[in-house]
C-alpha positions as a printed Julia matrix, in Angstrom:
435×3 Matrix{Float64}:
 -43.7    69.38   99.01
 -45.6    66.89   96.82
 -47.89   68.31   94.19
 -50.29   66.63   91.91
 -48.74   66.13   88.24
 -50.41   66.94   85.13
 -51.28   63.39   84.43
 -53.07   63.08   87.68
 -54.85   66.25   87.06
 -56.09   65.18   83.81
 -57.42   61.96   85.05
 -59.27   63.61   87.92
 -60.74   65.94   85.06
 -61.91   62.76   83.13
 -63.32   61.36   86.13
 -65.35   64.26   87.15
 -66.71   64.42   83.3
 -67.66   60.79   83.56
 -69.88   61.54   86.8
 -71.88   63.54   84.52
 -72.5    60.92   82.22
 -73.22   58.61   85.48
 -75.77   60.92   86.66
 -77.84   60.5    83.41
 -77.02   57.02   82.65
 -77.37   54.43   85.51
 -75.52   51.77   83.85
 -72.51   53.96   83.66
 -72.26   54.25   87.45
 -70.34   50.96   87.92
 -67.72   51.96   85.34
 -67.32   55.28   86.9
 -66.99   54.07   90.47
 -64.57   51.29   89.39
 -62.63   53.98   87.49
 -62.37   56.41   90.63
 -61.21   53.41   92.76
 -58.35   52.5    90.61
 -57.38   55.94   90.28
 -57.53   56.54   94.11
 -55.36   53.39   94.65
 -52.96   54.82   92.02
 -52.78   58.09   93.47
 -52.33   57.0    96.94
 -49.73   54.4    96.53
 -47.56   56.52   94.12
 -47.81   59.17   96.8
 -46.17   57.0    99.29
 -43.56   55.82   96.71
 -42.89   59.55   96.05
 -42.62   60.37   99.71
 -40.2    57.59  100.53
 -38.16   58.27   97.21
 -34.66   59.09   98.29
 -33.14   62.51   96.89
 -30.08   62.73   95.02
 -26.78   63.85   96.24
 -26.17   67.44   94.79
 -22.98   69.49   94.01
 -22.6    73.1    92.7
 -19.49   73.93   90.86
 -18.95   77.79   90.43
 -15.73   80.06   91.2
 -15.72   81.82   94.29
 -14.32   85.0    92.55
 -16.13   86.22   89.36
 -15.73   89.4    87.07
 -18.22   92.16   86.96
 -20.11   91.98   83.9
 -18.26   88.82   82.17
 -20.28   85.75   81.52
 -19.1    82.77   83.35
 -20.06   78.89   83.6
 -21.52   76.97   86.3
 -22.47   73.56   86.81
 -24.88   71.45   88.91
 -23.86   67.94   89.37
 -26.75   65.12   90.55
 -26.46   61.64   91.46
 -28.94   59.14   92.48
 -27.72   56.49   94.56
 -31.18   54.54   94.19
 -33.65   54.37   91.55
 -33.76   57.28   89.18
 -37.0    59.2    88.59
 -38.31   59.58   85.17
 -38.45   63.11   84.83
 -36.45   65.98   86.79
 -36.72   69.94   86.03
 -34.08   72.06   87.88
 -33.42   75.52   88.91
 -30.7    77.17   90.58
 -31.56   80.28   92.92
 -28.88   82.65   91.53
 -28.18   85.98   92.99
 -31.02   88.78   92.26
 -28.19   90.57   90.43
 -27.24   87.99   88.24
 -28.1    87.26   84.73
 -28.28   83.7    83.81
 -29.05   81.37   80.69
 -29.87   77.74   80.48
 -32.25   77.43   83.33
 -34.45   75.98   84.35
 -33.14   72.56   82.82
 -34.91   69.28   82.15
 -32.87   66.29   82.91
 -33.17   63.14   80.3
 -32.96   60.27   83.22
 -32.65   57.63   80.64
 -28.97   57.77   80.57
 -27.99   56.67   83.97
 -28.01   57.78   87.44
 -25.46   60.86   87.39
 -25.94   64.08   85.64
 -24.4    67.42   84.78
 -26.29   70.47   83.95
 -24.25   73.64   82.88
 -25.5    77.12   82.66
 -24.33   80.4    82.53
 -24.14   83.29   84.86
 -23.19   87.15   84.61
 -23.09   89.31   87.64
 -24.08   92.74   87.15
 -22.93   94.49   90.43
 -19.74   94.29   92.67
 -19.62   92.77   96.17
 -20.54   89.68   98.17
 -23.39   87.64   96.69
 -25.0    84.23   97.76
 -26.39   81.39   95.69
 -29.28   79.92   97.42
 -30.41   76.23   97.38
 -31.3    74.39   94.19
 -35.1    73.64   93.54
 -35.75   70.16   91.94
 -39.21   69.12   90.64
 -39.09   65.15   90.71
 -41.55   63.11   88.85
 -42.91   59.88   91.27
 -42.18   56.58   90.16
 -46.14   56.21   88.6
 -46.15   59.68   87.45
 -49.13   60.73   89.5
 -47.24   63.46   91.69
 -44.19   65.82   91.5
 -42.04   66.29   94.56
 -40.41   69.4    94.95
 -37.11   69.37   96.68
 -34.66   72.24   97.97
 -31.13   70.82   97.9
 -27.68   72.37   98.56
 -26.37   74.91  100.96
 -25.91   78.86  100.38
 -22.76   79.13   98.18
 -20.92   82.62   98.56
 -19.37   84.41   95.69
 -17.2    87.31   95.51
 -17.79   89.89   92.48
 -14.62   91.79   91.64
 -14.22   94.78   88.97
 -13.25   93.26   85.8
  -9.71   94.04   85.73
  -8.71   92.03   82.77
  -9.45   94.78   79.87
  -7.99   97.43   82.2
  -4.63   95.51   82.49
  -4.57   95.15   78.7
  -5.07   98.74   78.28
  -2.76   99.59   80.75
   0.03   97.34   78.93
  -0.63   99.21   75.75
   0.09  102.43   77.71
   3.42  101.09   78.75
   4.44   99.29   75.6
   3.16  101.42   72.79
   3.34  105.14   71.75
  -0.16  105.28   71.16
  -2.65  102.69   71.83
  -6.17  102.17   70.51
  -7.77  103.55   73.59
  -5.79  106.75   73.42
  -3.34  106.24   76.04
   0.09  107.86   74.9
   3.57  106.88   75.95
   6.26  109.6    75.98
  10.0   108.99   75.94
  11.65  109.61   79.04
  15.45  110.63   79.23
  17.46  113.52   79.97
  18.14  115.76   83.02
  16.55  114.96   86.44
  15.95  111.37   85.64
  17.52  108.23   87.25
  20.83  106.91   85.11
  19.93  103.45   83.66
  22.83  102.38   81.43
  25.6   103.64   78.93
  25.1   103.18   75.09
  26.53  104.3    71.65
  25.34  107.85   70.84
  22.13  107.91   68.59
  21.0   110.83   66.47
  19.01  113.18   68.68
  20.79  112.7    71.9
  21.73  115.91   73.64
  25.1   117.03   74.4
  24.47  116.77   77.92
  23.89  112.94   77.71
  27.28  112.22   76.5
  29.57  110.77   78.9
  33.0   112.1    77.93
  35.13  109.79   79.93
  33.74  106.77   78.63
  34.0   108.23   75.17
  37.66  109.03   75.58
  38.27  105.76   77.15
  36.39  103.57   74.24
  37.02  105.94   71.46
  33.61  105.97   70.15
  30.59  108.62   71.45
  28.86  107.16   74.33
  25.75  108.49   75.73
  24.13  107.96   79.13
  20.45  106.5    79.22
  18.03  107.7    81.83
  14.57  106.33   83.11
  12.07  107.89   85.13
  12.45  108.36   88.8
  11.16  105.04   90.67
  10.0   104.49   94.07
   7.65  107.57   93.95
   4.14  107.53   95.53
   0.82  107.6    94.25
  -2.24  107.91   96.68
  -5.7   107.29   95.3
  -8.41  109.0    97.14
 -11.92  107.47   96.06
 -14.91  109.45   96.63
 -17.94  106.98   97.98
 -20.27  109.76   98.55
 -23.91  110.03   97.37
 -23.19  111.93   93.97
 -21.14  108.71   92.88
 -24.3   106.62   92.55
 -25.3   108.43   89.4
 -25.36  106.46   86.21
 -25.39  107.41   82.56
 -25.06  103.71   81.37
 -24.46  100.11   82.8
 -21.66  101.49   85.5
 -22.23  103.98   88.21
 -19.69  106.98   88.21
 -18.31  105.21   91.34
 -17.67  102.14   89.11
 -15.78  104.09   86.61
 -13.83  105.79   89.48
 -12.9   102.41   90.77
 -11.74  101.24   87.2
  -9.62  104.5    86.8
  -7.71  104.13   90.17
  -7.16  100.26   89.46
  -5.71  101.1    86.09
  -3.72  104.07   87.4
  -2.28  101.62   90.24
  -1.6    99.05   87.96
   0.41  101.45   85.61
   1.95  103.22   88.54
   3.4    99.8    89.84
   4.59   98.94   86.48
   6.5   102.14   86.69
   8.11  101.33   89.83
   6.1   103.56   92.02
   4.22  102.69   95.43
   0.7   102.77   95.26
  -1.92  103.39   98.26
  -5.58  103.8    98.39
  -8.1   105.52  100.86
 -11.87  106.14  100.75
 -14.02  109.06  101.89
 -17.77  109.5   102.02
 -18.65  105.87  103.01
 -16.78  102.86  104.87
 -13.2   104.15  105.39
 -10.61  101.96  103.87
  -6.93  102.43  103.94
  -4.21  100.48  101.88
  -0.75  101.96  102.82
   1.23  102.88   99.65
   3.35   99.79   98.79
   5.1    98.39   95.62
   4.63   94.59   95.42
   3.51   91.93   92.77
   0.29   91.44   94.79
  -0.55   95.08   95.29
  -3.24   95.18   92.4
  -4.78   92.03   94.22
  -4.68   93.62   97.53
  -6.45   96.91   96.26
  -9.17   94.74   94.32
 -10.13   92.92   97.35
 -10.14   96.24   99.57
 -12.43   97.76   97.2
 -14.72   94.94   95.5
 -17.55   95.36   97.58
 -17.82   99.07   97.99
 -21.02  100.98   96.79
 -21.88  104.59   96.65
 -23.61  105.79   99.93
 -25.88  108.33  100.91
 -23.42  110.31  103.03
 -21.97  113.67  102.06
 -18.24  113.54  101.25
 -16.13  115.3   103.86
 -12.93  116.3   101.78
 -11.32  118.22  104.52
 -11.46  115.39  106.87
 -10.03  112.97  104.38
  -7.39  115.22  103.65
  -6.48  115.45  107.42
  -6.48  111.44  107.82
  -4.4   111.16  104.76
  -1.92  113.82  105.93
  -1.73  111.84  109.11
  -0.91  108.61  107.36
   1.18  109.82  104.31
   4.33  111.65  105.44
   6.39  111.36  102.1
   5.64  113.33   99.3
   3.02  111.74   96.7
   0.65  112.29   94.23
  -2.75  112.57   95.64
  -5.27  111.52   92.87
  -8.91  112.66   94.09
 -11.43  110.76   92.19
 -14.81  112.41   92.55
 -17.98  114.17   90.78
 -17.18  117.69   91.41
 -20.45  119.91   92.2
 -20.22  123.55   92.67
 -21.19  123.06   96.47
 -17.94  121.16   97.28
 -15.87  124.49   96.24
 -15.11  125.46   99.66
 -14.6   122.17  101.34
 -12.42  120.74   98.31
 -10.5   123.87   98.17
  -9.61  123.31  101.87
  -8.94  119.85  101.45
  -6.49  120.45   98.34
  -4.6   123.53  100.3
  -3.97  121.28  103.07
  -2.68  118.45  100.91
  -0.47  120.67   98.71
   1.88  121.62  101.99
   3.37  118.1   101.17
   1.93  116.57   98.15
   1.25  116.99   94.37
  -2.61  117.02   94.01
  -4.67  115.88   91.02
  -8.44  116.34   91.14
 -10.0   113.86   88.54
 -13.65  114.78   88.16
 -16.42  113.08   86.31
 -18.73  115.12   84.02
 -22.34  114.06   83.37
 -22.68  113.54   79.62
 -25.95  115.03   79.71
 -24.13  118.34   80.3
 -22.58  118.01   76.97
 -25.51  116.86   75.17
 -28.02  119.54   76.74
 -26.79  122.66   74.42
 -27.47  120.68   71.13
 -31.16  119.49   72.12
 -34.11  121.02   70.48
 -35.91  123.39   72.95
 -39.84  122.64   72.21
 -41.41  123.48   75.33
 -41.05  125.96   78.52
 -39.86  122.95   80.55
 -37.0   122.1    77.89
 -35.97  125.94   78.09
 -35.88  125.73   81.91
 -34.02  122.42   81.8
 -31.43  123.71   79.35
 -31.04  127.09   81.49
 -30.56  124.94   84.6
 -27.8   122.98   82.84
 -25.99  125.92   81.44
 -26.03  127.44   84.87
 -24.84  124.27   86.56
 -21.99  123.8    84.1
 -20.9   127.35   84.67
 -20.73  127.2    88.27
 -18.96  123.83   88.03
 -16.29  125.39   85.68
 -15.82  128.05   87.98
 -15.03  125.75   90.63
 -12.57  123.9    88.57
 -11.02  127.2    87.51
 -10.41  128.2    91.08
  -8.76  124.77   91.99
  -6.33  125.48   89.07
  -5.68  128.69   90.18
  -4.75  127.78   93.23
  -2.09  125.29   91.93
  -4.19  122.1    91.75
  -4.23  119.87   88.7
  -7.43  118.99   87.41
  -9.27  116.81   84.84
 -13.07  117.11   84.03
 -13.74  114.17   81.52
 -16.97  111.99   81.07
 -17.03  108.57   82.78
 -15.98  106.55   79.9
 -12.49  108.48   79.6
 -11.56  108.98   83.3
  -9.17  105.84   83.37
  -7.47  106.86   80.02
  -7.12  110.86   81.02
  -5.86  109.88   84.6
  -3.4   107.49   83.36
  -2.18  110.21   80.64
  -1.94  112.89   83.16
   0.1   110.52   85.47
   2.44  109.83   82.46
   2.9   113.43   81.75
   3.53  114.19   85.51
   6.36  111.55   85.51
   7.69  112.91   82.23
   7.99  116.65   83.65
   9.36  115.22   86.95
   6.93  117.02   88.89
   7.13  114.63   91.79
C-alpha cells in the first residue's frame, strides 16, 4: 500500500490555497498552473519509483522459549541490497498478551544499508503465542509517498512458567535451615532411615546410632549416619477446572498451583524421589512418575500451555484414573481451590486414593476471605457481603475438617504461600517417614 506523505499533503494544501488567490487575481493563474503541473509530475514520478523500490530482507531474532513475566530482548535485522530509503519506521506485531518497549522504531538510514533494531518484550500469559509480520513504512525516493510493507513470516514462541525463582527458592529449602522465603530444612536421621555412612560420634547422637562393632574394632565411638528414604513417589494432581481461573493479583489460582507443583517436583527430585503429574477438570495430561535429570523440563513442557477451563472438576473420576496408572504407594498432592460443594466428590476421591496412597489436599484460599472481617460496614450491601463471606468461610472450614477427620492431610493457604507451604509439608512427611 502506498500513501501520500506529509510533504505531499502540505504541497497539495498550499496549491489549494493558491487556487483562491488565482481566482481573485488573473495574473496568478499561470504560476498556480505551473506549480500544479510540477507537483503532479513530481508526485507521479515518485509514485512509480516507490512502487518499484526493492523491499529489504528482514530477519527477526527472538528466543523460541520465554519465561512468564520476565523482560527479554528481541531484534529485527534489515538489509537493503539496492538503494536505501531516506526514512523508515518499523513496528513488530508482537502477540496480544505481550508487553513491549521500544516500538515503533525510527531508523537512521544515513549509516549504511544494514540495520538492527532491538526492543524488549514481556509475556503475560503462558502457552503458545505467535509473532505476526513486521510492518514497515518506507519513504519514497523523492519523499512524496510512503509505502507500507509487511515483511517476515509468523514466528511461534512458547511461554513457560518462570522456573528460575522457583528453583532458587527450592535450593534454599535444601541447603539452608531456614530460607528467606520461609522454607524449612529439618535434620533427618535415626530409626527408619536409609543407612548413608559411618562417622565419628558427635554430641547429640542417640545410642541407637552407635555401631558397636565398628567402635570395638577401631577403638573410638562410631555412629551410623542415615538419610531419608529415597525412591519414594510423588504424584501431583492439578485441578484445571473453572474455579482455578480466579485472580487476586497478576497470577491466577491455576498459575500459583502450577508454580507450587513445579517447585515441589524440583525439591522431590533433589531428594531422590520419583515425580509424576496428572490433570483434571480440563485437558487430560499424564506424566508417569520418574526420577531423571530432565524430569522438570518434561513437566514444564507438559503443562506450559494449560489454562483453567469452564469445566467442573470430577475428583472421583480423576482418582479412579490415578489408581489405574499408579500401582505403587505414593504421596498424592491434590492442588485445587476447595469449595463446599466439592465436599462429597472430594471425600469420595480421597477415600479411594487412601486405599493405597498418602493424600495431601493443598487448597488455595481467597485473600478476600481474610480481609472481609476487618473491613468497615457502611451499608446494607456491605453487611450482606460480610455475612456471605463469613458463611462461605465456615462451610469451607467444615469441609476441610471433615477431610482431616478422615485422615487426609490438608493445607489451606493464600495463593502466594501455596508453594512454600506445600514444600514444607512434603519435607515434614519425609522427616516423619509417613510414606
